[in-house]
Amino acid sequence: MRVVPPKSYFQWYKNWQLAWPGYLTLGFIGLLAVAVLSALFSQSDHGIIGFFTLFIDIISDEYIRHITYFSFLQASLSTLAAIIIAIPVARFLYRRQFWGKQYLLKIFILAFIMPTMVSVFGIIAVHGRQGIFNDFFTLFGFERSTYLYGLTGILLAHIFINMPFSARIFLNELENIPPEYWRLSKQLGLSEWQIFTRIEWPIMRLSLPSLASLLFILHFTSFATVLTLGGGPSATTLEVAIYQSLKFDFDLPKGASLALLQLSFCLIFTLFLHRFSNQINLLNALGKGGMRPKASSKTSYLADALVILILFIALILPLSSTFIKAFAQTDFSVLMSATLWLSIKNSFILALCAASLASIFTLSLLLSKRALKDHGIQNVGYHMFSSIGNVILIVPSLVFGMGLFLLLRNYINIFTYGLHIILFINALMALPYMLKTLSPAIDSMAERHQKLCLSLGIKGINRTRIIDWPTLRQPLSRAAALAATISFGDFGVIALFGNDHTITLPMLLYQSIGAYRSADGAVIACILVILAFGLYAAIERLIGGKYVKN
Amino acid sequence: MLKIDNVKLNLGEMNFDFNLNCKAQQIHALVGRSGSGKSTLLNLIAGFETPAQGDILWNETSISSHEPHQRPITSLFQEHNLFAHLSMFDNIAIGLNPSLKLSSQQTQLVNNAITSVGLTGMQAKKPKDLSGGEAQRVALARALARAQDPQNPRPLLLLDEPFSALDPETRLEMRGLIAKIQKDFKLTVLIISHNPTEMLDFADEIILIDNGTVAIQHELSEDNLPAILDEFINI
């Protein structure tokens, strides 16, 4: 008779053996987070004890009060504007079937994942002093105006980036309306307004809290847009103030205090977002109309015509004007510039290294989690392996960069190792997205294959080669491609650590915009978009292989 | 013979205590309500659960300490019996060699198994191209190939409601196929079913699991059928 011994005192050793890559990654990230926080606290004006006086400063210090107020103002207005426009856009897309609708939906995703500096450039190309709008109004004898810079520009850019995203979320909700609702609406003879208030709005409202919270966080931590289009001290946010305190004033205590303040707000917002746990999925909307009755009233046609006009001005025009400007060029001398090629090289290094590092972190965490689950262990580490992503989401990249700067500046020449620090931060910032993409794939893989692999003795390298890799390569390719693309087009931490040698394409574009070299800017923006999406496609094909097609 | 000797297991609030002898080369049907412990018993035999006490013996040799793949067993589950990205041939071959590097003898075994389950010519197909019945036939072919593996024969087949998702006609067809394979290749089969009446003309023995233990174990014959049904109804 066999009696299984009681639980071993060396359970921890077994846990370690099963999941050491995950524990190492977790420990590393945890230690780094503590070190960064300590650096921020020790350098700030307030220290740990006086941390809460930071909030008193919001009231007493006019500068902090103003930038906090403006951060909230622009984030609230941007969120409101993006959502208010997205509602009729989603309804239009749901109730009208037309040629090119699928392409339009693809453009919606493009606008969201496009490098921010390119979006900003597109907005300037339309609304700037030399932009299409001003060109158009001068035909009627109007003076060229500079309405773009300040709150207007920030709102226009945020609407361009996040309105299509919001519209897709709403469209996804509309597509989930059961067909019985439409049969009922036909039977009851509901008007378009009644359809909106009784059927569509109650469904769209479901995703409103999570969508609004997410947009608010994105707008509150928006950096490149505010830096480029803010136009001066009156339109400065906390995120930009952190950058200015380090880059221009070199006032480290003030920068550290602002970073802590920003971190506190982000913590509160993320907790708020966490309350609305319903998932929002950008890729779900299919663009199929379903059984909705045709909207044939004059008012509905008029409303949809207005939507098309808004879409044209807010989305299509900025998107196309970058390319039009670039291809209308006669001066391509920027292509001969050594700085351009250096920035392309640096951007590729950053993107590929950050994506590789993020993939290693993600796989270490998730495969360790699976190993523990396979053995029925659900300890603290098990839960932390996937939730570490939420912790990282709280910390804006600029705050993390500020912390690392303070932490390392006494030991190394920060600007010599700028690229290393940026790729490391970019890898960490990509981690939440990668965890979110890969976690369901690994969970379902474990659920489907675990018993079968156990019973057939498929383990070790055979399991990795024959079972796990073919199953994981597709989701991994998408996650790694997204991480690389985001890193390639990111203009965040590079603003802190960049210099003439540590320069990337988004930074070069920023410099062109700043120096009013719009011709060069158009070419750089085009190169940036083409290379970013080329990189995405290449990584997806290389890692995903033939299985991508399935 | 398969012997479950005083095997005890505790899963949350549920206690299991099994004692059972199953003759080799027969079909044993496990029936009982949901949550009674049928799947747990198969998991214990297959090695997916570790008993707190007791022993499991196959032909008087203890297999309790063996890893699942070292036991003389092949399991067929309700779903996920095949790897979606592997071809039908590879799905069967992986049962003989996890590295998929087969000897010529093993390749022959796989081909024979495919013929036995009536899927000749479909070797290259992926699971997504197969019907539910065909997919379960592939899993059965793998069990067959493993049972005939001269280096490591696994003559014990555990079926955890493998046909519950199939239509009645295919289910009947699959039961016929299992009965034929069991006879031809002298397998010992333990099959879980929610429908005892389906088992009456199929199994050699019927075992009722109730509340984590073996409540009734009877050989099936036309003579004792009414008595067994009475006993079932009483429980």
mmCIF file of N, CA and C in Angstrom, chain A residues 109 168-169 172 281-286 478:
data_model
loop_
_atom_site.group_PDB
_atom_site.id
_atom_site.type_symbol
_atom_site.label_atom_id
_atom_site.label_comp_id
_atom_site.label_asym_id
_atom_site.label_seq_id
_atom_site.Cartn_x
_atom_site.Cartn_y
_atom_site.Cartn_z
ATOM 1 N N ILE A 109 -8.547 51.665 -36.865
ATOM 2 C CA ILE A 109 -7.512 51.034 -36.030
ATOM 3 C C ILE A 109 -6.174 51.726 -36.290
ATOM 4 N N ARG A 168 -15.413 52.337 -32.680
ATOM 5 C CA ARG A 168 -15.355 50.884 -32.884
ATOM 6 C C ARG A 168 -15.895 50.138 -31.674
ATOM 7 N N ILE A 169 -15.596 50.663 -30.488
ATOM 8 C CA ILE A 169 -16.114 50.029 -29.262
ATOM 9 C C ILE A 169 -17.644 50.086 -29.278
ATOM 10 N N ASN A 172 -19.136 47.767 -31.820
ATOM 11 C CA ASN A 172 -19.111 46.397 -31.319
ATOM 12 C C ASN A 172 -20.329 46.124 -30.441
ATOM 13 N N ASN A 281 -13.008 45.396 -26.492
ATOM 14 C CA ASN A 281 -12.164 44.773 -27.496
ATOM 15 C C ASN A 281 -12.248 45.543 -28.809
ATOM 16 N N LEU A 282 -11.106 46.071 -29.183
ATOM 17 C CA LEU A 282 -11.026 46.914 -30.378
ATOM 18 C C LEU A 282 -11.291 46.128 -31.656
ATOM 19 N N LEU A 283 -10.915 44.850 -31.650
ATOM 20 C CA LEU A 283 -10.923 44.106 -32.908
ATOM 21 C C LEU A 283 -12.219 43.337 -33.163
ATOM 22 N N ASN A 284 -13.196 43.478 -32.267
ATOM 23 C CA ASN A 284 -14.397 42.667 -32.408
ATOM 24 C C ASN A 284 -15.360 43.148 -33.482
ATOM 25 N N ALA A 285 -15.421 44.474 -33.668
ATOM 26 C CA ALA A 285 -16.433 45.010 -34.571
ATOM 27 C C ALA A 285 -16.220 44.501 -35.996
ATOM 28 N N LEU A 286 -17.304 43.970 -36.594
ATOM 29 C CA LEU A 286 -17.170 43.333 -37.902
ATOM 30 C C LEU A 286 -17.671 44.221 -39.044
ATOM 31 N N ARG A 478 1.618 38.436 -32.940
ATOM 32 C CA ARG A 478 0.806 39.658 -32.901
ATOM 33 C C ARG A 478 1.223 40.552 -31.737
#
